[in-house]
Each structure stands twice: as C-alpha cells, then as structure tokens.
PDB file of C-alpha atoms and ligand atoms in Angstrom:
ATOM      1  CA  UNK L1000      91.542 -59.502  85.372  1.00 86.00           C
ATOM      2  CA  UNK L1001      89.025 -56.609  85.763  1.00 93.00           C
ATOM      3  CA  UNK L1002      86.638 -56.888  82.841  1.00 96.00           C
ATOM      4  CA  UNK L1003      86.620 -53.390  80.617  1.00 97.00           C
ATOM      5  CA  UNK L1004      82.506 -53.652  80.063  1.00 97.00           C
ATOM      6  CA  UNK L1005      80.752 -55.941  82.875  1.00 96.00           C
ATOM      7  CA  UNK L1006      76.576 -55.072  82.966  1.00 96.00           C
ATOM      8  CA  UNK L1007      74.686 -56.480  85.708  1.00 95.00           C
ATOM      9  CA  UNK L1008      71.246 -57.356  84.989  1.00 96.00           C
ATOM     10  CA  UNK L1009      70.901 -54.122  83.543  1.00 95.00           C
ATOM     11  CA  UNK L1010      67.102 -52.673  83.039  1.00 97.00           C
ATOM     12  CA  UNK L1011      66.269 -49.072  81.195  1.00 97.00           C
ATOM     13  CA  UNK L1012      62.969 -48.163  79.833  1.00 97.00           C
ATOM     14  CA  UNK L1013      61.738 -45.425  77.843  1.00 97.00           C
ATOM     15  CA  UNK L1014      58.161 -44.717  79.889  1.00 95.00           C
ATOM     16  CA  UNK L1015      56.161 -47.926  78.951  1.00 95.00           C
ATOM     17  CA  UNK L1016      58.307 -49.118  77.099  1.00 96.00           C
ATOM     18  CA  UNK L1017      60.739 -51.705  78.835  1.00 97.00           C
ATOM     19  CA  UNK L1018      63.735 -51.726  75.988  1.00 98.00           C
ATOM     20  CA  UNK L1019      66.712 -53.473  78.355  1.00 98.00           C
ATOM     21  CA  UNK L1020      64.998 -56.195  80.656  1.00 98.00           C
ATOM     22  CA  UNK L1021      68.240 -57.390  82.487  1.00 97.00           C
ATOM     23  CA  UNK L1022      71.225 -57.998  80.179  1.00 97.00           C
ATOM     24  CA  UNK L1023      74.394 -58.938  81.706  1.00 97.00           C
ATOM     25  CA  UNK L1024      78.000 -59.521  79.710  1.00 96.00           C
ATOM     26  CA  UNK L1025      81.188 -59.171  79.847  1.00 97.00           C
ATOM     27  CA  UNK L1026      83.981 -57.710  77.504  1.00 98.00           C
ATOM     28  CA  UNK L1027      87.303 -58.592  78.759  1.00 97.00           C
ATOM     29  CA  UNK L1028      90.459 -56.698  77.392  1.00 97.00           C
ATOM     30  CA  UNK L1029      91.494 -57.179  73.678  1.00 98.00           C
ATOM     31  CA  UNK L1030      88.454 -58.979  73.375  1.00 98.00           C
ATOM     32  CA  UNK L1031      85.913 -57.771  70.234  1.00 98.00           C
ATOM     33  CA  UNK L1032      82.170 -58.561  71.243  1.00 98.00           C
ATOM     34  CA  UNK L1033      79.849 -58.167  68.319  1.00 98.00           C
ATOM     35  CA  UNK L1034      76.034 -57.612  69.354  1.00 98.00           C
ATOM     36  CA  UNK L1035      73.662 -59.074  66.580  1.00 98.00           C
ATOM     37  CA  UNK L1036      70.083 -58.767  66.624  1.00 97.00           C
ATOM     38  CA  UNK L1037      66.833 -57.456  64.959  1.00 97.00           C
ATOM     39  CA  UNK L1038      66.274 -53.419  64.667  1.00 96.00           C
ATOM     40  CA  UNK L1039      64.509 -52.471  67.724  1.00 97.00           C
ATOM     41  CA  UNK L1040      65.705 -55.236  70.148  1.00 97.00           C
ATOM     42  CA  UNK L1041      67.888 -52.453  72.090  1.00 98.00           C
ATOM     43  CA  UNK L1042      71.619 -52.636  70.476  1.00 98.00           C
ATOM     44  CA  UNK L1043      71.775 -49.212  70.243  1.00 98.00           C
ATOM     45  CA  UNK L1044      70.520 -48.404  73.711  1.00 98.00           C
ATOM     46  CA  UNK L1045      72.848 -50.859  75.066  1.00 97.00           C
ATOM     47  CA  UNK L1046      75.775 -49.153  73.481  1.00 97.00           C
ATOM     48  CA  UNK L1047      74.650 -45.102  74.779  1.00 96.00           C
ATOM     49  CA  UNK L1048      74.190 -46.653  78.260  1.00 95.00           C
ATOM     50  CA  UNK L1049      78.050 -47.853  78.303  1.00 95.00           C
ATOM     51  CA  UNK L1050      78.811 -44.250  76.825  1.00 93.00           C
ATOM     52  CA  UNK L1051      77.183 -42.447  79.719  1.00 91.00           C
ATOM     53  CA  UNK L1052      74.605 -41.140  77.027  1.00 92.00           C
ATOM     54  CA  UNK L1053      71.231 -42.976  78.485  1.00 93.00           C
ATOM     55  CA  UNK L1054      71.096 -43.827  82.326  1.00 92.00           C
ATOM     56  CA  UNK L1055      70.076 -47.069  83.103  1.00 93.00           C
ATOM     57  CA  UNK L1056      66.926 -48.216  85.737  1.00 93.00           C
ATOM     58  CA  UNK L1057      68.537 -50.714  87.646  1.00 93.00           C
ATOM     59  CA  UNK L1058      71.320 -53.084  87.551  1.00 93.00           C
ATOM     60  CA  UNK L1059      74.883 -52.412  87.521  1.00 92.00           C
ATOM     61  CA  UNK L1060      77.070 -51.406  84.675  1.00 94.00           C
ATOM     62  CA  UNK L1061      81.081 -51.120  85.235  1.00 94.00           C
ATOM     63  CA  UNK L1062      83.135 -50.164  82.448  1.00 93.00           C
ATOM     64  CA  UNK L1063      87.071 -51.089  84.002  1.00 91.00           C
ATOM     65  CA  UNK L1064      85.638 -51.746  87.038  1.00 90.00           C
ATOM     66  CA  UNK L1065      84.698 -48.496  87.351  1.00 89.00           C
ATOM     67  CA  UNK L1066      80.208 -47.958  88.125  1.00 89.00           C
ATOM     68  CA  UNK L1067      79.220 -45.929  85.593  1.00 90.00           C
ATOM     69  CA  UNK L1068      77.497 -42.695  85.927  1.00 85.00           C
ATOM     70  CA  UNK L1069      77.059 -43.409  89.989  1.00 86.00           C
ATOM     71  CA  UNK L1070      79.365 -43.574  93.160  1.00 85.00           C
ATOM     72  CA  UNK L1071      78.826 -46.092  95.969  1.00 83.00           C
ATOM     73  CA  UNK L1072      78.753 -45.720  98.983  1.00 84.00           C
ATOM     74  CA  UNK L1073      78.023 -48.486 101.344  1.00 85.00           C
ATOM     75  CA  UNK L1074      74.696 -49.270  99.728  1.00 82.00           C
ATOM     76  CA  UNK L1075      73.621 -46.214  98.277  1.00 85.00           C
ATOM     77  CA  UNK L1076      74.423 -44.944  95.343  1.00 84.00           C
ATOM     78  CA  UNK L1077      75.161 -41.074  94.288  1.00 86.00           C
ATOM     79  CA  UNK L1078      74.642 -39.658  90.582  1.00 87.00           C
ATOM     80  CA  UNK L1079      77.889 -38.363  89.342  1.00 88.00           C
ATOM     81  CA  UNK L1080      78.801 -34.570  88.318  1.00 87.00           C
ATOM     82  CA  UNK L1081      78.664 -33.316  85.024  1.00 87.00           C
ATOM     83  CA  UNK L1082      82.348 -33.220  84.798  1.00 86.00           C
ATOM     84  CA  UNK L1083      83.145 -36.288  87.240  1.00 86.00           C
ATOM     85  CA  UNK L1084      80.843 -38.140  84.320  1.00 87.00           C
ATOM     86  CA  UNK L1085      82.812 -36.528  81.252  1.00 85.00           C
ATOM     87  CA  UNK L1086      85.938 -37.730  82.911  1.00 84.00           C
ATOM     88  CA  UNK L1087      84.365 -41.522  82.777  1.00 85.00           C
ATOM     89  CA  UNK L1088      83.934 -40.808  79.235  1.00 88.00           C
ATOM     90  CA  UNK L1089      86.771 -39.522  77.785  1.00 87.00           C
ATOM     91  CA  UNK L1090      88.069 -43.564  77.689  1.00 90.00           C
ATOM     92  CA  UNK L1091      85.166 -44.610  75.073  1.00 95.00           C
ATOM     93  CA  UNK L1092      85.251 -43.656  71.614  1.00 96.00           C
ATOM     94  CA  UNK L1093      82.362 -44.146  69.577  1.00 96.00           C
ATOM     95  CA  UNK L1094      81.186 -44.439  66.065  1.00 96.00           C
ATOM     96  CA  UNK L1095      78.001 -44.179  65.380  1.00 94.00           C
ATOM     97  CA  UNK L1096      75.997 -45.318  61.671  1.00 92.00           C
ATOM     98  CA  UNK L1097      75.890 -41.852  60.654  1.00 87.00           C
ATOM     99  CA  UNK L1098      79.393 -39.867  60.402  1.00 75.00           C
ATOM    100  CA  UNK L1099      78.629 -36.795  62.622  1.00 88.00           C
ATOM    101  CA  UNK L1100      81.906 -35.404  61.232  1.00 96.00           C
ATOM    102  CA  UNK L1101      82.515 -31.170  62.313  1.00 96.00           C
ATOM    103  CA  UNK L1102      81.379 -30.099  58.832  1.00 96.00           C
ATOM    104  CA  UNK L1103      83.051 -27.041  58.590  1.00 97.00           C
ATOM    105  CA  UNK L1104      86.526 -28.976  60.170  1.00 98.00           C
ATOM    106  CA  UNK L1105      88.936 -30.632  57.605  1.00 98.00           C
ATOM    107  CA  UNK L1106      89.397 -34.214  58.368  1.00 98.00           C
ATOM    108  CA  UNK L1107      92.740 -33.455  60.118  1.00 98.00           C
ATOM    109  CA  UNK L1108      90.811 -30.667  62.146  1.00 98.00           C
ATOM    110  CA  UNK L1109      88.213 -33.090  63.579  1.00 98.00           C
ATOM    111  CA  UNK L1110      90.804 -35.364  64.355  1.00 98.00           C
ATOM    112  CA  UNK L1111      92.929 -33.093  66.689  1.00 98.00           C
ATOM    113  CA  UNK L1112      89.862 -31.079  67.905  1.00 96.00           C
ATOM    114  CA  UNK L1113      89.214 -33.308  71.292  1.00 93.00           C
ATOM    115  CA  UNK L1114      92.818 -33.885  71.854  1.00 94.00           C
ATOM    116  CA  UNK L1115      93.637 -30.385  72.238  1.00 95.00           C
ATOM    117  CA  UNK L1116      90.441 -29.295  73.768  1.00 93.00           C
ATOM    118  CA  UNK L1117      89.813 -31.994  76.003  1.00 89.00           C
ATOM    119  CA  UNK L1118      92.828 -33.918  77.043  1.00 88.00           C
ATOM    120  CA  UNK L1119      95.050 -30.407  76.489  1.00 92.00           C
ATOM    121  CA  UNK L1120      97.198 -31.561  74.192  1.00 94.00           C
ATOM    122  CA  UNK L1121     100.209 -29.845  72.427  1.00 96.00           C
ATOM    123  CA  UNK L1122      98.502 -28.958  69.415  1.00 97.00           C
ATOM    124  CA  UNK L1123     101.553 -29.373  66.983  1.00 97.00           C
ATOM    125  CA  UNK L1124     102.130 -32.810  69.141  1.00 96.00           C
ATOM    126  CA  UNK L1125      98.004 -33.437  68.005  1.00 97.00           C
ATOM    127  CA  UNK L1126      98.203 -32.586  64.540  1.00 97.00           C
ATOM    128  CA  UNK L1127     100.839 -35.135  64.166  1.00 97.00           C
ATOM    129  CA  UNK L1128      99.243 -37.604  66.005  1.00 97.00           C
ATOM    130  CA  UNK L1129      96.675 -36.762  63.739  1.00 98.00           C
ATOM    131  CA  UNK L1130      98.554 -37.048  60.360  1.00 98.00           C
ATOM    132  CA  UNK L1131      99.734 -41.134  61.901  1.00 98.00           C
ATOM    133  CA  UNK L1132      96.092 -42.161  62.825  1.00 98.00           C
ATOM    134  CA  UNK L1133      95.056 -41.147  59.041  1.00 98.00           C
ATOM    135  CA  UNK L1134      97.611 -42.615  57.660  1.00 97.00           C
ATOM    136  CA  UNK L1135      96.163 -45.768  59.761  1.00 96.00           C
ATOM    137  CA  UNK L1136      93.069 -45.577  58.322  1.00 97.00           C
ATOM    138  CA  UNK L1137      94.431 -45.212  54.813  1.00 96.00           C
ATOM    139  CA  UNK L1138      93.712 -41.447  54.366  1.00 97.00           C
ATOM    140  CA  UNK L1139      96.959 -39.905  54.436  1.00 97.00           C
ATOM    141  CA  UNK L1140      96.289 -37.700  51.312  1.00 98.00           C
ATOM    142  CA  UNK L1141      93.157 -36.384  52.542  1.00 98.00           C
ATOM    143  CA  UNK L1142      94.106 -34.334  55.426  1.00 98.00           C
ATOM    144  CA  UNK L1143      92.876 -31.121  54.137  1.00 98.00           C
ATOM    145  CA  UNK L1144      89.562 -32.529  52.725  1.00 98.00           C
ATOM    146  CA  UNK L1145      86.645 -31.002  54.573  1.00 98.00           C
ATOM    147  CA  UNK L1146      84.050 -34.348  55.294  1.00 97.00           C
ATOM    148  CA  UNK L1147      81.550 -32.898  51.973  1.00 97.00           C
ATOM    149  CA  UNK L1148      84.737 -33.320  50.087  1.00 97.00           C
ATOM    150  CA  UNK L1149      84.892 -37.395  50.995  1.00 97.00           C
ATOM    151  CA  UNK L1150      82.760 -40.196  50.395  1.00 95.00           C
ATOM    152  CA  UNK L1151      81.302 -41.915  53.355  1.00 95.00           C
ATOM    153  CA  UNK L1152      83.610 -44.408  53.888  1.00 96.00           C
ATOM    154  CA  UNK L1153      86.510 -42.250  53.993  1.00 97.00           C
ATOM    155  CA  UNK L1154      83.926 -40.019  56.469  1.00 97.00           C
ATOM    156  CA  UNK L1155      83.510 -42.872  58.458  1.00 96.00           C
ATOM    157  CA  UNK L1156      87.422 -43.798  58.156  1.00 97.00           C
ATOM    158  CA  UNK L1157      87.578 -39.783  59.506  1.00 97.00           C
ATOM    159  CA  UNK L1158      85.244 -40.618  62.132  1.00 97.00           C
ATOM    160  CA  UNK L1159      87.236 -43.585  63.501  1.00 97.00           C
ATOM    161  CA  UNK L1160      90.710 -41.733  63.629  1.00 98.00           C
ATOM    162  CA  UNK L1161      89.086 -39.427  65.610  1.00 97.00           C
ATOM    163  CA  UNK L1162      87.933 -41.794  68.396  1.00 97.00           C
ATOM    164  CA  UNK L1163      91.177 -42.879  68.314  1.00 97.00           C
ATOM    165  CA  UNK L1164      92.603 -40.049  69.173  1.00 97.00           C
ATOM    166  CA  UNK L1165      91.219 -39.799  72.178  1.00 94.00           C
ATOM    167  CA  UNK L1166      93.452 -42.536  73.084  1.00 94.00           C
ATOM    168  CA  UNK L1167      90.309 -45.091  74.161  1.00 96.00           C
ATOM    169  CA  UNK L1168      90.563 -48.026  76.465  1.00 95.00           C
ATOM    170  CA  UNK L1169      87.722 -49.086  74.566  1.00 97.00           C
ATOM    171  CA  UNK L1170      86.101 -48.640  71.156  1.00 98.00           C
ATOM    172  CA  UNK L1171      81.860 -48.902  70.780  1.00 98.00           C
ATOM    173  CA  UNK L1172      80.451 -49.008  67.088  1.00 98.00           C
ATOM    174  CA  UNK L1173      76.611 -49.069  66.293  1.00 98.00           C
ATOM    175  CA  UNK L1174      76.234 -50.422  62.862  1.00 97.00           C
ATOM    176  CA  UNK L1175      79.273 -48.403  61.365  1.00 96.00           C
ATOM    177  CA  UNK L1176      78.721 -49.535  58.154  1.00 96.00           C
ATOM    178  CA  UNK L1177      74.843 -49.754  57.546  1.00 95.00           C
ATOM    179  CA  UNK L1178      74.680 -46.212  56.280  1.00 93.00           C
ATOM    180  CA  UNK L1179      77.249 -46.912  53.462  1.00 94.00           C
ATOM    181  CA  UNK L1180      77.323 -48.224  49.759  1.00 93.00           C
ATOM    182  CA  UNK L1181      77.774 -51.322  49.769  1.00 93.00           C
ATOM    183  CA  UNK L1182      81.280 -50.822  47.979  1.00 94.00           C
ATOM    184  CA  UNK L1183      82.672 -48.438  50.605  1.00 94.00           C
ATOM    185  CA  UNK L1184      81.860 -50.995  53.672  1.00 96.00           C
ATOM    186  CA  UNK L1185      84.877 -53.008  52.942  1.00 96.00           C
ATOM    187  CA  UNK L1186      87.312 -50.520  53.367  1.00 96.00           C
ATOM    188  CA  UNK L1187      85.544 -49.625  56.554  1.00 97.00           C
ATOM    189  CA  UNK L1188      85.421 -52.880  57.842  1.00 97.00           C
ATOM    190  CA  UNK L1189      88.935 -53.679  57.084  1.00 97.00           C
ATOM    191  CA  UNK L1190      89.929 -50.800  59.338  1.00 97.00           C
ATOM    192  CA  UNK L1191      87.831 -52.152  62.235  1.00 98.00           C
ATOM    193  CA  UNK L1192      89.793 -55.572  61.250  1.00 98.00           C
ATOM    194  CA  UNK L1193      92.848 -53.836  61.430  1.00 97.00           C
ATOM    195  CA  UNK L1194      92.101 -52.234  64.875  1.00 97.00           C
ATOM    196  CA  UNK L1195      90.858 -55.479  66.529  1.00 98.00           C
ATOM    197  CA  UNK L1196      94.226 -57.140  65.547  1.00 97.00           C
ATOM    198  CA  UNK L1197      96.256 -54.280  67.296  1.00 96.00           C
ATOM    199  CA  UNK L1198      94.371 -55.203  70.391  1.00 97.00           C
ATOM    200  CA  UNK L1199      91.974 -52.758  70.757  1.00 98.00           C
ATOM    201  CA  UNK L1200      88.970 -53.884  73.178  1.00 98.00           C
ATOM    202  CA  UNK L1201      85.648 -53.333  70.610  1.00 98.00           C
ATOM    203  CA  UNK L1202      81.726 -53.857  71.024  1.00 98.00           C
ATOM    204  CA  UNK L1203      79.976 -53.614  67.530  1.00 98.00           C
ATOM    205  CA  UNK L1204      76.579 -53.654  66.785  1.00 98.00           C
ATOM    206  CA  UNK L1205      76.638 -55.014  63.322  1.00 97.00           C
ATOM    207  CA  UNK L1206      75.312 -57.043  60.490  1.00 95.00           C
ATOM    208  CA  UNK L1207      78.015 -57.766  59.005  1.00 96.00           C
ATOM    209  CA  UNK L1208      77.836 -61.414  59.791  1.00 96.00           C
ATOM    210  CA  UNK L1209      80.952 -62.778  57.939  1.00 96.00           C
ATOM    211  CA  UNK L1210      83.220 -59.760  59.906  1.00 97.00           C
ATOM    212  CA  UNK L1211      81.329 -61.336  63.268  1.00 97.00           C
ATOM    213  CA  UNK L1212      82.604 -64.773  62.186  1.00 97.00           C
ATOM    214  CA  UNK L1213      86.149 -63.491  61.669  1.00 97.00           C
ATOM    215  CA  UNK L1214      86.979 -61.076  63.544  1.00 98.00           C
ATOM    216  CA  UNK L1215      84.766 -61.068  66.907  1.00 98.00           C
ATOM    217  CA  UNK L1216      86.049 -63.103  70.155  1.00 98.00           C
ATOM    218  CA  UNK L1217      82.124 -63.520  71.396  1.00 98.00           C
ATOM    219  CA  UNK L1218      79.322 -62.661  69.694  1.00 98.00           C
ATOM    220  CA  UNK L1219      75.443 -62.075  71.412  1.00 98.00           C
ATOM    221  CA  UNK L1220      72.318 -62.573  70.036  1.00 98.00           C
ATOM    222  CA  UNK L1221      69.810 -59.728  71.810  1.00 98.00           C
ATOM    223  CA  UNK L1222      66.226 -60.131  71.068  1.00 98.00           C
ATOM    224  CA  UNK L1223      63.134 -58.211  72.568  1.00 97.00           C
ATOM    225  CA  UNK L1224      65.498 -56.565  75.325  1.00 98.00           C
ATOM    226  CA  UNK L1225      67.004 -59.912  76.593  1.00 98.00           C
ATOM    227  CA  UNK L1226      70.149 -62.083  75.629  1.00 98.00           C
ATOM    228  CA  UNK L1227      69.086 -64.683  73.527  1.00 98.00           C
ATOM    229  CA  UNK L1228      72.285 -66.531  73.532  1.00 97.00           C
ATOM    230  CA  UNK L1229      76.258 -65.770  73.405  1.00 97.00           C
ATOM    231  CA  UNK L1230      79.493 -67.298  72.904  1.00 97.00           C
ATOM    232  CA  UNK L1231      82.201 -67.522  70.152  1.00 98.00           C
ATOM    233  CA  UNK L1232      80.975 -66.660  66.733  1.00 98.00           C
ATOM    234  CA  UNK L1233      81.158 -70.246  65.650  1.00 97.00           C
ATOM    235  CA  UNK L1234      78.426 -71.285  68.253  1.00 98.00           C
ATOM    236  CA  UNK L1235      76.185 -68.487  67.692  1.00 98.00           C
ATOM    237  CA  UNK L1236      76.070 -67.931  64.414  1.00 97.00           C
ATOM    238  CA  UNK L1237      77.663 -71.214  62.705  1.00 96.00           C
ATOM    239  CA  UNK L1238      75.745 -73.284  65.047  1.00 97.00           C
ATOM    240  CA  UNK L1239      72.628 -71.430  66.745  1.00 97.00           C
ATOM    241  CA  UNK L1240      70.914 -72.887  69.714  1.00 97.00           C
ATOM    242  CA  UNK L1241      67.539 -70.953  69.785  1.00 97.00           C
ATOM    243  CA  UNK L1242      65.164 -70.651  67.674  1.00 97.00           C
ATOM    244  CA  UNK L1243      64.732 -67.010  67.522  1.00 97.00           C
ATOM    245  CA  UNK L1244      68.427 -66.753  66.927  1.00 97.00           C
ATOM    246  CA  UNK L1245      68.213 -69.287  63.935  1.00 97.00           C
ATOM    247  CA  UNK L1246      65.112 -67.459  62.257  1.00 97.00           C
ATOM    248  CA  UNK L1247      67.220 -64.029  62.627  1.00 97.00           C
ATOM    249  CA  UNK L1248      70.199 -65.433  61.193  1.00 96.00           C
ATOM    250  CA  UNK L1249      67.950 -67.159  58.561  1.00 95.00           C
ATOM    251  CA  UNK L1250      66.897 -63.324  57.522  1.00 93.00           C
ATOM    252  CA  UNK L1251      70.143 -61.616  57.405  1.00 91.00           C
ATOM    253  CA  UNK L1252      72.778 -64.435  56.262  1.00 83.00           C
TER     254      UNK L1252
HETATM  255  P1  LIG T 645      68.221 -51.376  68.106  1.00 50.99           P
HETATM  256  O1  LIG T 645      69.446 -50.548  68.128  1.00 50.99           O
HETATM  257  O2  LIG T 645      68.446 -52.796  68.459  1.00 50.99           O
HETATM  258  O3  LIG T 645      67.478 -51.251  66.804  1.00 50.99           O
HETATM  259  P2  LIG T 645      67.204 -49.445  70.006  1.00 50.99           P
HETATM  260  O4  LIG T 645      68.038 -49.569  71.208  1.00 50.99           O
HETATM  261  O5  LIG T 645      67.489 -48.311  69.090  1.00 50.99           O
HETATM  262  O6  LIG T 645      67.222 -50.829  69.216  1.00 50.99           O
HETATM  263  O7  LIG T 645      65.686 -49.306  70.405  1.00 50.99           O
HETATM  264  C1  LIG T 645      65.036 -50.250  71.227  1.00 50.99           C
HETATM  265  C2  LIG T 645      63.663 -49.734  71.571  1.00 50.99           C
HETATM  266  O8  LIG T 645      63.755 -48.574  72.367  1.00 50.99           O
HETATM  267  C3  LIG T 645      62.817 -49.357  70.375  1.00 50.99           C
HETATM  268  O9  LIG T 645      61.498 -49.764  70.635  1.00 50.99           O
HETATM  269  C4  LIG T 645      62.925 -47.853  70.339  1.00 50.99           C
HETATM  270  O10 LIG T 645      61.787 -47.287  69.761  1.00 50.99           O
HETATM  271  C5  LIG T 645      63.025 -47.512  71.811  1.00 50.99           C
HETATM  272  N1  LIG T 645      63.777 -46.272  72.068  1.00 50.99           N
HETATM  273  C6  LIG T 645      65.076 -46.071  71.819  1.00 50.99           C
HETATM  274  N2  LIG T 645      65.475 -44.841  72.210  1.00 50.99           N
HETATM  275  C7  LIG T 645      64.361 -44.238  72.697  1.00 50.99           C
HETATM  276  C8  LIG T 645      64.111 -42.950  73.271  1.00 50.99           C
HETATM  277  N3  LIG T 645      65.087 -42.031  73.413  1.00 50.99           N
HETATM  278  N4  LIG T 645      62.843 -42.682  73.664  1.00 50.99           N
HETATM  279  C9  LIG T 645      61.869 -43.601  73.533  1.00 50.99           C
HETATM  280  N5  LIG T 645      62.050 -44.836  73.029  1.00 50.99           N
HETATM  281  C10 LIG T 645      63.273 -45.156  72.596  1.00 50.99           C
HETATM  282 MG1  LIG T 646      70.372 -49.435  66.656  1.00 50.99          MG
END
C-alpha cells in the first residue's frame, strides 16, 4: 500500500540554522501519527514542509506517493507551478495552534468558502455540507456566529470543519489545542478522537500525552532536528528507550 506521508531523509535549514537534519517516516492510511517533542526541535517545520508551505533542502518527501513540490524526471528534479503546487495541496487540511478563522465570515461562511471557491462547488450543495460537518463537530446552533462571537474551542471546532470540507486525504494539526483554556481542550480533542475513529489519516504535533496514548497508531519523539525514537504509543511514551526521550516525557507527563 502506497504510504499517504513517506519523508526521505529529509534536510531544511533556515540559513545557519540546520532545523530538519534527515527525518524519515511513514504515515500509512487511517493511521494517526502523533509527533512529540520539545519547542524548537522542528515539529512545526516538519508539518509546513508536508503542506507545501516550507521547501525542503534535500531528501525526498511523498505525500500518496506523490513528490512534493518537484517533478522527476530521470534524475533531475523540476520545481512545480504555482497552480500545479496548489493542486498538491488542496488534499491536506490543516489546523494550526492559533484559529486563523475569516473574521468577518460566520462560522458557516468559512466553512463553505474553499469549497465553492476552490473545488467549485454548488454553493447550496456547500452550505449543506457545511451545516453536517458542524453538526460533527458539535456546533450545529452556531452557524451564524461570526468566530468573535465563539470561544476558542468552538473557533478551533470552526477551524476543523473547515479542513474538512475540503474533503482531505489527510489531516495535519500543530498543537491544536495549546492555545486554549484548559477547559475548552477537551471538547477539541474529543473531535480529533472522533475523526481518527472515522478513519481519517492524522499527523499531530501535540502535548497532549494521554490523547497520544489513546488515540495515536505511532507516535515519534523529534529532538534537535532528528528522530529520537518511534513506534506505538505504548513503547514511546509508556516505555521510552532514550534518554532524551525519558527526560522530555519526565517534563511534560
Ligand atoms: P517546534 O515546532 O518543534 O517548536 P519549529 O519547527 O517551529 O519547532 O522550529 C525549529 C527551529 O527552526 C527553531 O530554531 C526556529 O527558530 C527555527 N525556524 C522555524 N521557522 C523559521 C523561519 N521561517 N526562519 C528562521 N528560522 C526558523
Ligand atoms: Mg511548533
């Protein structure tokens, strides 16, 4: 089966500073991968670089066995058009820790805004669409609520119905819930929950630990650019190899 994320010893730095120094994994479909590690270790930059939004240095990153950003041929590769890269895109959704909602959209609007721009849909068809994948993230009532009108959680709730919209093959999230109070992460969470019991293919950069345990099929321990060590949540977090990976937990558990 083709992998939906495979990176290749994948490098990117930012001028001096080397931030990926060759990561490779795998995210198979239906599969939830949660990526753990401290704040500056490169979670985030891993993430942008599967969603087209950094370019990596070297290495080779596929998302359903498709290169990203490049085409091959023979051994040479070609940089992608603006629109040939949009079109790699428009299978990833992504929710980031802040809720970038349209401010001046209502929760619906946001929702059906990509749909009918992007993927041309039938904008009654949309709206409906719209109204379902609310209703799946327990916001049924709040379709006319512009996102100043709703807390964060049900912001980020917004912010995942969108993605989903968008009909994704696969679903990134970079620390979804660290912005929140801690009383309106649960509700959150229990959406993503929700979402990676449907069978929806997920990478998460969280620290959310006890949602790693549960609900993610592999989890990865990055450190300093590199992966420290992987493999089902049990291993890596109930029963860590490394040392750096046991003095991380050790902070955050
Ligand atoms: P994490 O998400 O694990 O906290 P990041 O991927 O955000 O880590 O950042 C990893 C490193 O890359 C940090 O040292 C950060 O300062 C650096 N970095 C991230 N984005 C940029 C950028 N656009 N320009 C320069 N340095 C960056
Ligand atoms: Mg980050």
């Amino acid at each position: 089966m083709t992998p939906v994320v495979s990176a290749q010893r994948i490098f990117k730095s930012f001028g001096k500073v080397d931030v990926l120094k060759g990561i490779d994994l795998e995210v198979q479909e239906r599969e939830v991968l949660c990526l753990i590690g401290p704040s500056g270790s490169g979670k985030s930059t891993l993430l942008r670089c599967v969603n087209h939004l950094e370019k990596i240095d070297a290495g080779r990153l596929y998302v359903d066995g498709v290169l990203v950003g490049y085409r091959q041929r023979g051994d040479v590769l070609h940089e992608l058009r603006e629109n040939e890269v949009a079109a790699q895109r428009k299978d990833i959704g992504m929710v980031f820790q802040r809720f970038n909602l349209f401010p001046h959209m209502t929760a619906l609007e946001n929702i059906t805004e990509a749909p009918v721009q992007v993927r041309k849909e039938n904008k009654a068809q949309a709206r409906e669409r719209g109204r379902e994948l609310l209703d799946r993230v327990g916001l049924a009532d709040k379709a006319d609520n512009y996102p100043a009108q709703l807390s964060g959680g049900q912001q980020q709730r917004v912010a995942i119905a969108r993605a989903l919209a968008m009909r994704p093959k696969l679903m990134l999230f970079d620390e979804p819930t660290s912005a929140l109070d801690p009383e309106l992460v649960g509700d959150v969470l229990e959406v993503m929950r929700q979402l990676a019991k449907d069978g929806m293919t997920m990478v998460v950069v969280t620290h959310e630990m006890q949602f790693a345990r549960e609900v993610a099929d592999k989890v990865l321990f990055m450190d300093d650019g590199v992966v420290v060590e992987q493999g089902p949540p049990d291993q890596v977090i109930g029963d860590p190899k490394h040392e750096r990976t046991k003095e991380f937990l050790a902070r955050v558990l």
